[in-house]
Amino acid sequence: MKIIVTENHLESCEKTAKIMMDIINKNEKPILGLATGGTAEQVYEELVKLHKNSNLSFKNVSTVNLDEYIGLAPTHDQSYRYFMNHHLFSKVDINIENTYVPLGNTEANAELKKFQDKLNSTKRHFQILGVGPNGHVAFNEPNANLHANAHIVDIAESTIEANSRYFNSKNDVPKKAFTQGMGDILKAEQIVLLATGANKSDAMKSLLLGDEISTECPCTLLKTHPNTTIFIDKDLATLIGYNG
Ligand code: F6R
């Protein structure tokens, strides 16, 4: 794992967007694995800037997202499809038909199969990741066992709590989601995980300060991946006592 401490989260996002631009420019048919959430938001802002100011074209890009809430329609403003359309897809020249976010409001088992088929047939050149306060990656929540493949998950109580800031109340947060499995995620050629904010301290301590890999802290599985970069901002790095 390559670990880069940045001045601030904006620098982490700028650097990630540049990596993504290089991948888009160097591959004939780039396939990107995308994440939603507050951490990734500024990366998409930077990509939109690169599209506008540096001729970055998404015409040949395909994307697959990490996850989606079950029960939310794509038009719901907290669905991950809505997030992607709003923050990136509607602002660049991507062909929307080449973007895939599982559909949250359809028959779940059929959609799960479609999701896994999509993952099996698309080799991701790149995967962007955030991390949950409990170390979750996508919706792979801490557990004695994790899944390799896409699956339907009961969202952990602590994640419902963390995500409730985006909803009117905690009760409105869906209880289930589709998620890529850890095996799917680790198949991406290159992975970048970004971390910012004091609430990510425990997860980042497990990822950066020790050698242990544990399914009870799913992000630690990234230690097994041959091409992963972690961008952590200075404030969080200092807080956890990481000094290179
Ligand atoms: C989102 C996802 C989640 C988030 C994580 C961090 O697609 O897969 O694992 O990356 O919950 O969320 P934020 O960035 O909002 O702190």
GROMACS .gro file of C-alpha atoms and ligand atoms in nm:
model
  260
    1MET     CA    1   0.000   0.000   0.000
    2LYS     CA    2   0.119   0.344  -0.087
    3ILE     CA    3   0.023   0.594   0.183
    4ILE     CA    4   0.019   0.964   0.101
    5VAL     CA    5  -0.042   1.231   0.364
    6THR     CA    6  -0.189   1.543   0.204
    7GLU     CA    7  -0.222   1.899   0.334
    8ASN     CA    8  -0.602   1.868   0.328
    9HIS     CA    9  -0.889   1.670   0.180
   10LEU     CA   10  -0.906   1.895  -0.126
   11GLU     CA   11  -0.550   1.793  -0.217
   12SER     CA   12  -0.646   1.424  -0.175
   13CYS     CA   13  -0.939   1.479  -0.413
   14GLU     CA   14  -0.733   1.670  -0.669
   15LYS     CA   15  -0.469   1.398  -0.672
   16THR     CA   16  -0.731   1.124  -0.706
   17ALA     CA   17  -0.901   1.306  -0.995
   18LYS     CA   18  -0.564   1.335  -1.173
   19ILE     CA   19  -0.504   0.961  -1.135
   20MET     CA   20  -0.851   0.897  -1.280
   21MET     CA   21  -0.781   1.135  -1.568
   22ASP     CA   22  -0.462   0.945  -1.653
   23ILE     CA   23  -0.650   0.615  -1.651
   24ILE     CA   24  -0.925   0.758  -1.872
   25ASN     CA   25  -0.672   0.901  -2.117
   26LYS     CA   26  -0.455   0.594  -2.136
   27ASN     CA   27  -0.724   0.329  -2.189
   28GLU     CA   28  -0.933   0.292  -2.502
   29LYS     CA   29  -1.236   0.179  -2.300
   30PRO     CA   30  -1.175   0.281  -1.939
   31ILE     CA   31  -1.389   0.116  -1.674
   32LEU     CA   32  -1.415   0.294  -1.341
   33GLY     CA   33  -1.550   0.165  -1.013
   34LEU     CA   34  -1.722   0.452  -0.833
   35ALA     CA   35  -1.826   0.530  -0.477
   36THR     CA   36  -2.077   0.770  -0.331
   37GLY     CA   37  -2.065   0.955   0.002
   38GLY     CA   38  -1.924   1.280   0.133
   39THR     CA   39  -1.561   1.173   0.090
   40ALA     CA   40  -1.593   1.120  -0.285
   41GLU     CA   41  -1.802   1.428  -0.359
   42GLN     CA   42  -1.508   1.663  -0.415
   43VAL     CA   43  -1.334   1.412  -0.640
   44TYR     CA   44  -1.630   1.434  -0.876
   45GLU     CA   45  -1.619   1.814  -0.855
   46GLU     CA   46  -1.254   1.799  -0.961
   47LEU     CA   47  -1.335   1.562  -1.249
   48VAL     CA   48  -1.604   1.801  -1.371
   49LYS     CA   49  -1.345   2.083  -1.362
   50LEU     CA   50  -1.100   1.869  -1.561
   51HIS     CA   51  -1.377   1.797  -1.812
   52LYS     CA   52  -1.448   2.168  -1.853
   53ASN     CA   53  -1.095   2.305  -1.841
   54SER     CA   54  -0.863   2.026  -1.954
   55ASN     CA   55  -1.055   1.846  -2.229
   56LEU     CA   56  -1.113   1.537  -2.019
   57SER     CA   57  -1.375   1.334  -2.207
   58PHE     CA   58  -1.589   1.057  -2.058
   59LYS     CA   59  -1.723   0.949  -2.398
   60ASN     CA   60  -1.557   0.607  -2.382
   61VAL     CA   61  -1.587   0.561  -2.006
   62SER     CA   62  -1.801   0.293  -1.841
   63THR     CA   63  -1.870   0.290  -1.469
   64VAL     CA   64  -1.993   0.046  -1.206
   65ASN     CA   65  -2.086   0.166  -0.859
   66LEU     CA   66  -2.012  -0.005  -0.532
   67ASP     CA   67  -2.356  -0.017  -0.384
   68GLU     CA   68  -2.713   0.108  -0.360
   69TYR     CA   69  -2.982   0.128  -0.093
   70ILE     CA   70  -3.264  -0.122  -0.136
   71GLY     CA   71  -3.604   0.047  -0.138
   72LEU     CA   72  -3.505   0.383  -0.284
   73ALA     CA   73  -3.607   0.478  -0.638
   74PRO     CA   74  -3.332   0.623  -0.860
   75THR     CA   75  -3.514   0.957  -0.837
   76HIS     CA   76  -3.492   0.963  -0.455
   77ASP     CA   77  -3.240   1.230  -0.362
   78GLN     CA   78  -3.058   0.993  -0.124
   79SER     CA   79  -3.028   0.708  -0.372
   80TYR     CA   80  -2.679   0.647  -0.498
   81ARG     CA   81  -2.801   0.664  -0.860
   82TYR     CA   82  -2.930   1.015  -0.790
   83PHE     CA   83  -2.598   1.108  -0.626
   84MET     CA   84  -2.398   0.992  -0.928
   85ASN     CA   85  -2.625   1.163  -1.179
   86HIS     CA   86  -2.620   1.482  -0.977
   87HIS     CA   87  -2.247   1.503  -0.895
   88LEU     CA   88  -2.093   1.359  -1.210
   89PHE     CA   89  -2.293   1.197  -1.490
   90SER     CA   90  -2.514   1.497  -1.573
   91LYS     CA   91  -2.211   1.728  -1.577
   92VAL     CA   92  -1.980   1.541  -1.815
   93ASP     CA   93  -2.011   1.382  -2.160
   94ILE     CA   94  -2.060   1.024  -2.038
   95ASN     CA   95  -2.313   0.799  -2.210
   96ILE     CA   96  -2.556   0.731  -1.925
   97GLU     CA   97  -2.619   0.383  -2.068
   98ASN     CA   98  -2.258   0.299  -1.985
   99THR     CA   99  -2.312   0.370  -1.616
  100TYR     CA  100  -2.436   0.107  -1.375
  101VAL     CA  101  -2.573   0.156  -1.026
  102PRO     CA  102  -2.791  -0.129  -0.898
  103LEU     CA  103  -3.158  -0.042  -0.916
  104GLY     CA  104  -3.291  -0.001  -0.562
  105ASN     CA  105  -3.663  -0.031  -0.623
  106THR     CA  106  -3.700  -0.350  -0.822
  107GLU     CA  107  -3.711  -0.723  -0.748
  108ALA     CA  108  -3.397  -0.756  -0.537
  109ASN     CA  109  -3.277  -1.107  -0.628
  110ALA     CA  110  -3.302  -1.046  -1.002
  111GLU     CA  111  -3.118  -0.716  -0.962
  112LEU     CA  112  -2.849  -0.883  -0.753
  113LYS     CA  113  -2.785  -1.130  -1.034
  114LYS     CA  114  -2.765  -0.844  -1.284
  115PHE     CA  115  -2.517  -0.667  -1.057
  116GLN     CA  116  -2.291  -0.972  -1.030
  117ASP     CA  117  -2.312  -1.036  -1.405
  118LYS     CA  118  -2.207  -0.676  -1.464
  119LEU     CA  119  -1.914  -0.713  -1.223
  120ASN     CA  120  -1.806  -1.040  -1.384
  121SER     CA  121  -1.812  -0.890  -1.732
  122THR     CA  122  -1.638  -0.560  -1.656
  123LYS     CA  123  -1.276  -0.551  -1.552
  124ARG     CA  124  -1.234  -0.233  -1.349
  125HIS     CA  125  -0.918  -0.037  -1.425
  126PHE     CA  126  -0.975   0.171  -1.115
  127GLN     CA  127  -1.181   0.175  -0.798
  128ILE     CA  128  -1.235   0.476  -0.572
  129LEU     CA  129  -1.324   0.405  -0.208
  130GLY     CA  130  -1.428   0.586   0.105
  131VAL     CA  131  -1.432   0.412   0.441
  132GLY     CA  132  -1.691   0.390   0.716
  133PRO     CA  133  -1.613   0.485   1.078
  134ASN     CA  134  -1.631   0.110   1.155
  135GLY     CA  135  -1.395   0.022   0.869
  136HIS     CA  136  -1.665  -0.080   0.623
  137VAL     CA  137  -1.587  -0.064   0.253
  138ALA     CA  138  -1.888  -0.026   0.024
  139PHE     CA  139  -2.147  -0.194   0.254
  140ASN     CA  140  -1.916  -0.476   0.362
  141GLU     CA  141  -1.975  -0.436   0.733
  142PRO     CA  142  -1.748  -0.576   1.008
  143ASN     CA  143  -1.826  -0.943   1.058
  144ALA     CA  144  -1.665  -1.278   1.135
  145ASN     CA  145  -1.711  -1.365   0.767
  146LEU     CA  146  -1.724  -1.144   0.462
  147HIS     CA  147  -1.854  -1.209   0.112
  148ALA     CA  148  -1.639  -1.227  -0.199
  149ASN     CA  149  -1.929  -1.154  -0.434
  150ALA     CA  150  -2.211  -0.903  -0.461
  151HIS     CA  151  -2.478  -0.957  -0.200
  152ILE     CA  152  -2.765  -0.803  -0.007
  153VAL     CA  153  -2.662  -0.675   0.330
  154ASP     CA  154  -2.832  -0.566   0.651
  155ILE     CA  155  -2.676  -0.227   0.709
  156ALA     CA  156  -2.500  -0.205   1.047
  157GLU     CA  157  -2.671   0.005   1.314
  158SER     CA  158  -2.363   0.230   1.339
  159THR     CA  159  -2.370   0.290   0.961
  160ILE     CA  160  -2.742   0.374   0.973
  161GLU     CA  161  -2.648   0.621   1.248
  162ALA     CA  162  -2.359   0.767   1.043
  163ASN     CA  163  -2.569   0.797   0.725
  164SER     CA  164  -2.873   0.943   0.902
  165ARG     CA  165  -2.716   1.290   0.859
  166TYR     CA  166  -2.827   1.274   0.497
  167PHE     CA  167  -3.191   1.183   0.580
  168ASN     CA  168  -3.470   1.364   0.766
  169SER     CA  169  -3.455   1.107   1.043
  170LYS     CA  170  -3.273   0.787   1.132
  171ASN     CA  171  -3.595   0.594   1.059
  172ASP     CA  172  -3.580   0.702   0.696
  173VAL     CA  173  -3.241   0.535   0.636
  174PRO     CA  174  -3.296   0.209   0.444
  175LYS     CA  175  -3.204  -0.105   0.637
  176LYS     CA  176  -3.075  -0.308   0.344
  177ALA     CA  177  -2.845  -0.248   0.050
  178PHE     CA  178  -2.682  -0.412  -0.249
  179THR     CA  179  -2.306  -0.413  -0.225
  180GLN     CA  180  -2.009  -0.541  -0.416
  181GLY     CA  181  -1.828  -0.807  -0.215
  182MET     CA  182  -1.468  -0.764  -0.102
  183GLY     CA  183  -1.356  -1.004  -0.375
  184ASP     CA  184  -1.521  -0.787  -0.642
  185ILE     CA  185  -1.356  -0.474  -0.501
  186LEU     CA  186  -1.011  -0.631  -0.480
  187LYS     CA  187  -1.031  -0.730  -0.848
  188ALA     CA  188  -0.990  -0.367  -0.959
  189GLU     CA  189  -0.647  -0.310  -1.113
  190GLN     CA  190  -0.585   0.003  -0.909
  191ILE     CA  191  -0.758   0.123  -0.592
  192VAL     CA  192  -0.755   0.462  -0.420
  193LEU     CA  193  -0.906   0.504  -0.075
  194LEU     CA  194  -0.950   0.853   0.068
  195ALA     CA  195  -0.998   0.933   0.434
  196THR     CA  196  -1.076   1.253   0.618
  197GLY     CA  197  -1.246   1.340   0.947
  198ALA     CA  198  -1.193   1.236   1.307
  199ASN     CA  199  -1.473   0.978   1.289
  200LYS     CA  200  -1.251   0.767   1.060
  201SER     CA  201  -0.973   0.740   1.323
  202ASP     CA  202  -1.036   0.383   1.436
  203ALA     CA  203  -1.061   0.250   1.081
  204MET     CA  204  -0.747   0.433   0.973
  205LYS     CA  205  -0.552   0.317   1.280
  206SER     CA  206  -0.631  -0.042   1.184
  207LEU     CA  207  -0.538   0.023   0.822
  208LEU     CA  208  -0.222   0.227   0.868
  209LEU     CA  209  -0.071   0.156   1.208
  210GLY     CA  210  -0.070  -0.221   1.220
  211ASP     CA  211   0.000  -0.523   1.006
  212GLU     CA  212  -0.321  -0.706   1.096
  213ILE     CA  213  -0.589  -0.802   0.844
  214SER     CA  214  -0.932  -0.861   0.995
  215THR     CA  215  -1.282  -0.912   0.859
  216GLU     CA  216  -1.391  -0.715   1.167
  217CYS     CA  217  -1.237  -0.412   0.996
  218PRO     CA  218  -1.301  -0.473   0.623
  219CYS     CA  219  -1.074  -0.193   0.495
  220THR     CA  220  -0.772  -0.388   0.628
  221LEU     CA  221  -0.822  -0.637   0.342
  222LEU     CA  222  -0.680  -0.366   0.115
  223LYS     CA  223  -0.340  -0.458   0.259
  224THR     CA  224  -0.351  -0.761   0.030
  225HIS     CA  225  -0.401  -0.560  -0.289
  226PRO     CA  226  -0.092  -0.495  -0.502
  227ASN     CA  227  -0.183  -0.146  -0.626
  228THR     CA  228  -0.366   0.050  -0.358
  229THR     CA  229  -0.303   0.411  -0.262
  230ILE     CA  230  -0.438   0.569   0.056
  231PHE     CA  231  -0.480   0.946   0.067
  232ILE     CA  232  -0.516   1.067   0.424
  233ASP     CA  233  -0.516   1.434   0.514
  234LYS     CA  234  -0.266   1.578   0.762
  235ASP     CA  235  -0.524   1.640   1.036
  236LEU     CA  236  -0.639   1.280   1.044
  237ALA     CA  237  -0.286   1.143   1.007
  238THR     CA  238  -0.174   1.354   1.306
  239LEU     CA  239  -0.478   1.251   1.509
  240ILE     CA  240  -0.402   0.881   1.473
  241GLY     CA  241  -0.028   0.930   1.520
  242TYR     CA  242   0.069   0.822   1.169
  243ASN     CA  243   0.401   0.968   1.070
  244GLY     CA  244   0.513   0.770   0.768
  245F6R     C1  245  -2.053   0.460  -0.067
  245F6R     C2  246  -1.982   0.359   0.010
  245F6R     C3  247  -1.951   0.379   0.155
  245F6R     C4  248  -1.882   0.510   0.187
  245F6R     C5  249  -1.852   0.520   0.337
  245F6R     C6  250  -1.798   0.656   0.374
  245F6R     O1  251  -2.072   0.418  -0.201
  245F6R     O2  252  -1.954   0.258  -0.043
  245F6R     O3  253  -1.871   0.272   0.199
  245F6R     O4  254  -1.764   0.521   0.115
  245F6R     O5  255  -1.968   0.496   0.411
  245F6R     O6  256  -1.899   0.750   0.358
  245F6R     P1  257  -1.867   0.907   0.366
  245F6R     O7  258  -1.772   0.936   0.256
  245F6R     O8  259  -2.000   0.975   0.346
  245F6R     O9  260  -1.806   0.929   0.501
   0.00000   0.00000   0.00000
